[in-house]
C-alpha cells in the first residue's frame, strides 16, 4: 500500500533561518505529491503540489521537488517567519484518496 | 469562489448518541471526501463520494456512513458514538487531483 514518512518534530527555528522538512513516500504507481499546512484550530490549506518527476511546486517562498529516483518530496524555505509556525503535512494521492504523513510541527521564534 | 464549508464547527455529544455532519463543496466540484484527524492516528480517510455514489471507503466500522446529494453537498453520520470518535472531521472537495479542505467539525464525545 501507499505510505508517507516525514521527519518528526517539532522543528524549532529562529526567524530568517533555512527550513527543510524531509518527506519520503512509497507508492504502487505514479502519485501526485502535496504539502498541506494546518494552523491552530483550522483545517488543511494546500501549500504546493507536484504531479510528475522533477516538477517543482512553489508557493509563498516554500518549494519542493518531486524526486522519483529517491521517492522524496522535501519541503524547503530560505527564510522562515514567525507566521510560518504551523503543522506541515506531506501527502500523496493515487486514485483520488490522499495518504498523509504524520505531520511536522514548525515553531519559529522571533 | 467560496471555499469548502462545514457545519457545525463544534459538537459535543455523549456516548451512544448519533451525529450528522454537513459539508458543502466548492462550486463545480463533484467529489467530496471525508477524513478523520486524531492526535494518535493522524489523518485517516473515511470515504469519498462522486455524483451521489460512494467510490472509496477507508477502514472504518459501519457506524460511519455518508451520502451525497444531487447538489454535491455531503453528510456523514456516526451512530452509537464512542469516546474514541472524538476527533476533527475534515471534508475536502476535489478538482482533478487536488483536494481542498474545509475548516473541519470538532466532535467531542463525553
mmCIF file of N, CA, C and O in Angstrom, chain A residues 32-34 36 38 41-46 49-51 87 89 93-102, chain B residues 9-10 33 35 37 40-45 48 55-56 88 90 94 96-104:
data_model
loop_
_atom_site.group_PDB
_atom_site.id
_atom_site.type_symbol
_atom_site.label_atom_id
_atom_site.label_comp_id
_atom_site.label_asym_id
_atom_site.label_seq_id
_atom_site.Cartn_x
_atom_site.Cartn_y
_atom_site.Cartn_z
ATOM 1 N N UNK A 32 0.594 11.846 -7.405
ATOM 2 C CA UNK A 32 0.826 13.279 -7.269
ATOM 3 C C UNK A 32 1.200 13.533 -5.805
ATOM 4 O O UNK A 32 0.728 12.838 -4.901
ATOM 5 N N UNK A 33 2.024 14.533 -5.581
ATOM 6 C CA UNK A 33 2.535 14.814 -4.239
ATOM 7 C C UNK A 33 2.134 16.210 -3.797
ATOM 8 O O UNK A 33 2.077 17.135 -4.614
ATOM 9 N N UNK A 34 1.881 16.347 -2.495
ATOM 10 C CA UNK A 34 1.360 17.600 -1.950
ATOM 11 C C UNK A 34 2.027 17.922 -0.611
ATOM 12 O O UNK A 34 2.452 17.031 0.126
ATOM 13 N N UNK A 36 0.519 20.178 2.613
ATOM 14 C CA UNK A 36 -0.564 20.948 3.206
ATOM 15 C C UNK A 36 -0.051 21.550 4.509
ATOM 16 O O UNK A 36 0.829 20.993 5.174
ATOM 17 N N UNK A 38 -1.405 23.293 8.309
ATOM 18 C CA UNK A 38 -2.540 23.444 9.223
ATOM 19 C C UNK A 38 -2.149 24.392 10.344
ATOM 20 O O UNK A 38 -1.234 24.110 11.119
ATOM 21 N N UNK A 41 -6.335 25.322 15.139
ATOM 22 C CA UNK A 41 -7.778 25.487 15.096
ATOM 23 C C UNK A 41 -8.375 25.569 13.705
ATOM 24 O O UNK A 41 -9.560 25.903 13.564
ATOM 25 N N UNK A 42 -7.581 25.259 12.697
ATOM 26 C CA UNK A 42 -8.084 25.379 11.323
ATOM 27 C C UNK A 42 -7.983 24.048 10.581
ATOM 28 O O UNK A 42 -7.422 23.071 11.073
ATOM 29 N N UNK A 43 -8.544 24.035 9.372
ATOM 30 C CA UNK A 43 -8.419 22.872 8.503
ATOM 31 C C UNK A 43 -7.093 22.908 7.760
ATOM 32 O O UNK A 43 -6.199 23.682 8.089
ATOM 33 N N UNK A 44 -6.974 22.069 6.741
ATOM 34 C CA UNK A 44 -5.747 21.984 5.956
ATOM 35 C C UNK A 44 -5.804 22.953 4.786
ATOM 36 O O UNK A 44 -6.814 23.020 4.080
ATOM 37 N N UNK A 45 -4.691 23.635 4.564
ATOM 38 C CA UNK A 45 -4.577 24.505 3.393
ATOM 39 C C UNK A 45 -3.537 23.912 2.452
ATOM 40 O O UNK A 45 -2.450 23.521 2.883
ATOM 41 N N UNK A 46 -3.872 23.857 1.181
ATOM 42 C CA UNK A 46 -2.902 23.391 0.200
ATOM 43 C C UNK A 46 -1.767 24.397 0.103
ATOM 44 O O UNK A 46 -1.991 25.590 -0.113
ATOM 45 N N UNK A 49 2.037 21.658 -4.767
ATOM 46 C CA UNK A 49 1.895 20.299 -5.275
ATOM 47 C C UNK A 49 2.817 20.079 -6.462
ATOM 48 O O UNK A 49 3.309 21.040 -7.079
ATOM 49 N N UNK A 50 3.038 18.804 -6.788
ATOM 50 C CA UNK A 50 3.788 18.428 -7.979
ATOM 51 C C UNK A 50 3.194 17.134 -8.511
ATOM 52 O O UNK A 50 2.835 16.246 -7.728
ATOM 53 N N UNK A 51 3.068 17.039 -9.816
ATOM 54 C CA UNK A 51 2.355 15.894 -10.381
ATOM 55 C C UNK A 51 3.248 14.928 -11.147
ATOM 56 O O UNK A 51 2.801 13.823 -11.472
ATOM 57 N N UNK A 87 1.616 23.242 11.507
ATOM 58 C CA UNK A 87 1.933 21.837 11.259
ATOM 59 C C UNK A 87 1.882 21.598 9.757
ATOM 60 O O UNK A 87 0.916 22.003 9.096
ATOM 61 N N UNK A 89 2.007 18.904 6.544
ATOM 62 C CA UNK A 89 1.718 17.524 6.182
ATOM 63 C C UNK A 89 2.140 17.276 4.743
ATOM 64 O O UNK A 89 1.736 18.006 3.829
ATOM 65 N N UNK A 93 -1.422 11.267 -3.547
ATOM 66 C CA UNK A 93 -2.727 10.786 -3.979
ATOM 67 C C UNK A 93 -2.595 9.873 -5.176
ATOM 68 O O UNK A 93 -1.839 10.137 -6.098
ATOM 69 N N UNK A 94 -3.290 8.771 -5.076
ATOM 70 C CA UNK A 94 -3.479 7.866 -6.192
ATOM 71 C C UNK A 94 -4.958 7.490 -6.182
ATOM 72 O O UNK A 94 -5.498 7.183 -5.144
ATOM 73 N N UNK A 95 -5.582 7.523 -7.338
ATOM 74 C CA UNK A 95 -6.992 7.155 -7.420
ATOM 75 C C UNK A 95 -7.845 7.968 -6.457
ATOM 76 O O UNK A 95 -8.778 7.444 -5.862
ATOM 77 N N UNK A 96 -7.486 9.246 -6.292
ATOM 78 C CA UNK A 96 -8.290 10.265 -5.593
ATOM 79 C C UNK A 96 -8.244 10.222 -4.081
ATOM 80 O O UNK A 96 -8.776 11.107 -3.426
ATOM 81 N N UNK A 97 -7.618 9.226 -3.457
ATOM 82 C CA UNK A 97 -7.538 9.183 -2.000
ATOM 83 C C UNK A 97 -6.190 9.727 -1.535
ATOM 84 O O UNK A 97 -5.156 9.325 -2.057
ATOM 85 N N UNK A 98 -6.224 10.633 -0.564
ATOM 86 C CA UNK A 98 -4.982 11.186 -0.024
ATOM 87 C C UNK A 98 -4.446 10.305 1.101
ATOM 88 O O UNK A 98 -5.189 9.900 1.988
ATOM 89 N N UNK A 99 -3.145 10.035 1.042
ATOM 90 C CA UNK A 99 -2.439 9.386 2.140
ATOM 91 C C UNK A 99 -1.474 10.402 2.729
ATOM 92 O O UNK A 99 -0.670 10.995 2.004
ATOM 93 N N UNK A 100 -1.566 10.617 4.032
ATOM 94 C CA UNK A 100 -0.804 11.656 4.706
ATOM 95 C C UNK A 100 0.333 11.093 5.544
ATOM 96 O O UNK A 100 0.237 9.987 6.085
ATOM 97 N N UNK A 101 1.385 11.901 5.701
ATOM 98 C CA UNK A 101 2.352 11.665 6.750
ATOM 99 C C UNK A 101 1.772 12.125 8.076
ATOM 100 O O UNK A 101 0.669 12.665 8.140
ATOM 101 N N UNK A 102 2.537 11.915 9.142
ATOM 102 C CA UNK A 102 2.024 12.229 10.479
ATOM 103 C C UNK A 102 2.090 13.708 10.827
ATOM 104 O O UNK A 102 1.584 14.120 11.873
ATOM 105 N N UNK B 9 -19.321 23.724 13.363
ATOM 106 C CA UNK B 9 -17.877 23.750 13.607
ATOM 107 C C UNK B 9 -17.510 22.967 14.854
ATOM 108 O O UNK B 9 -16.436 22.393 14.936
ATOM 109 N N UNK B 10 -18.396 22.957 15.816
ATOM 110 C CA UNK B 10 -18.138 22.246 17.078
ATOM 111 C C UNK B 10 -19.392 21.493 17.495
ATOM 112 O O UNK B 10 -20.516 21.972 17.302
ATOM 113 N N UNK B 33 -14.685 14.152 -0.161
ATOM 114 C CA UNK B 33 -14.078 13.122 0.683
ATOM 115 C C UNK B 33 -14.125 13.570 2.131
ATOM 116 O O UNK B 33 -14.142 14.768 2.430
ATOM 117 N N UNK B 35 -12.315 12.915 6.047
ATOM 118 C CA UNK B 35 -11.147 12.423 6.769
ATOM 119 C C UNK B 35 -11.352 12.665 8.264
ATOM 120 O O UNK B 35 -11.985 13.632 8.679
ATOM 121 N N UNK B 37 -9.251 13.252 11.803
ATOM 122 C CA UNK B 37 -7.933 13.614 12.325
ATOM 123 C C UNK B 37 -7.926 13.489 13.842
ATOM 124 O O UNK B 37 -8.718 14.137 14.532
ATOM 125 N N UNK B 40 -3.575 10.634 17.865
ATOM 126 C CA UNK B 40 -2.917 9.333 17.845
ATOM 127 C C UNK B 40 -2.787 8.713 16.466
ATOM 128 O O UNK B 40 -1.745 8.157 16.114
ATOM 129 N N UNK B 41 -3.823 8.821 15.669
ATOM 130 C CA UNK B 41 -3.842 8.153 14.363
ATOM 131 C C UNK B 41 -3.564 9.092 13.200
ATOM 132 O O UNK B 41 -3.415 8.638 12.059
ATOM 133 N N UNK B 42 -3.522 10.378 13.465
ATOM 134 C CA UNK B 42 -3.277 11.331 12.384
ATOM 135 C C UNK B 42 -4.492 11.477 11.491
ATOM 136 O O UNK B 42 -5.629 11.369 11.941
ATOM 137 N N UNK B 43 -4.232 11.694 10.203
ATOM 138 C CA UNK B 43 -5.305 11.901 9.222
ATOM 139 C C UNK B 43 -5.616 10.585 8.537
ATOM 140 O O UNK B 43 -4.760 9.988 7.896
ATOM 141 N N UNK B 44 -6.875 10.154 8.650
ATOM 142 C CA UNK B 44 -7.283 8.896 8.054
ATOM 143 C C UNK B 44 -8.480 9.113 7.149
ATOM 144 O O UNK B 44 -9.432 9.800 7.519
ATOM 145 N N UNK B 45 -8.454 8.468 6.002
ATOM 146 C CA UNK B 45 -9.514 8.569 5.005
ATOM 147 C C UNK B 45 -10.738 7.776 5.433
ATOM 148 O O UNK B 45 -10.628 6.603 5.825
ATOM 149 N N UNK B 48 -15.176 8.574 0.076
ATOM 150 C CA UNK B 48 -15.299 9.554 -0.993
ATOM 151 C C UNK B 48 -16.602 9.332 -1.737
ATOM 152 O O UNK B 48 -16.985 8.187 -1.999
ATOM 153 N N UNK B 55 -17.428 6.076 -3.837
ATOM 154 C CA UNK B 55 -16.416 5.500 -4.719
ATOM 155 C C UNK B 55 -15.349 4.736 -3.960
ATOM 156 O O UNK B 55 -14.782 3.758 -4.446
ATOM 157 N N UNK B 56 -14.999 5.237 -2.790
ATOM 158 C CA UNK B 56 -13.966 4.594 -1.988
ATOM 159 C C UNK B 56 -14.375 4.654 -0.537
ATOM 160 O O UNK B 56 -15.083 5.576 -0.109
ATOM 161 N N UNK B 88 -11.305 15.677 14.910
ATOM 162 C CA UNK B 88 -11.631 16.714 13.939
ATOM 163 C C UNK B 88 -11.998 16.004 12.640
ATOM 164 O O UNK B 88 -11.207 15.211 12.121
ATOM 165 N N UNK B 90 -12.734 16.315 8.787
ATOM 166 C CA UNK B 90 -12.448 17.231 7.691
ATOM 167 C C UNK B 90 -13.097 16.740 6.414
ATOM 168 O O UNK B 90 -13.039 15.555 6.084
ATOM 169 N N UNK B 94 -12.821 17.966 -4.445
ATOM 170 C CA UNK B 94 -11.718 17.688 -5.361
ATOM 171 C C UNK B 94 -11.983 18.219 -6.757
ATOM 172 O O UNK B 94 -13.090 18.082 -7.299
ATOM 173 N N UNK B 96 -9.884 17.714 -10.300
ATOM 174 C CA UNK B 96 -8.835 16.855 -10.887
ATOM 175 C C UNK B 96 -8.158 16.104 -9.751
ATOM 176 O O UNK B 96 -8.810 15.338 -9.049
ATOM 177 N N UNK B 97 -6.833 16.327 -9.501
ATOM 178 C CA UNK B 97 -6.168 15.529 -8.476
ATOM 179 C C UNK B 97 -5.940 16.292 -7.178
ATOM 180 O O UNK B 97 -5.261 15.794 -6.285
ATOM 181 N N UNK B 98 -6.488 17.482 -7.039
ATOM 182 C CA UNK B 98 -6.202 18.319 -5.874
ATOM 183 C C UNK B 98 -7.428 18.440 -4.977
ATOM 184 O O UNK B 98 -8.515 18.778 -5.439
ATOM 185 N N UNK B 99 -7.232 18.166 -3.690
ATOM 186 C CA UNK B 99 -8.321 18.268 -2.727
ATOM 187 C C UNK B 99 -8.165 19.539 -1.906
ATOM 188 O O UNK B 99 -7.073 19.866 -1.450
ATOM 189 N N UNK B 100 -9.293 20.218 -1.703
ATOM 190 C CA UNK B 100 -9.346 21.459 -0.946
ATOM 191 C C UNK B 100 -10.208 21.219 0.286
ATOM 192 O O UNK B 100 -11.343 20.752 0.166
ATOM 193 N N UNK B 101 -9.665 21.573 1.439
ATOM 194 C CA UNK B 101 -10.295 21.208 2.690
ATOM 195 C C UNK B 101 -11.113 22.344 3.299
ATOM 196 O O UNK B 101 -10.786 23.526 3.148
ATOM 197 N N UNK B 102 -12.139 21.932 4.023
ATOM 198 C CA UNK B 102 -12.891 22.857 4.841
ATOM 199 C C UNK B 102 -12.235 23.038 6.200
ATOM 200 O O UNK B 102 -11.205 22.427 6.477
ATOM 201 N N UNK B 103 -12.857 23.850 7.070
ATOM 202 C CA UNK B 103 -12.270 24.131 8.375
ATOM 203 C C UNK B 103 -12.432 22.994 9.378
ATOM 204 O O UNK B 103 -11.760 22.985 10.408
ATOM 205 N N UNK B 104 -13.312 22.035 9.064
ATOM 206 C CA UNK B 104 -13.494 20.900 9.950
ATOM 207 C C UNK B 104 -14.606 21.084 10.961
ATOM 208 O O UNK B 104 -15.036 22.208 11.264
#
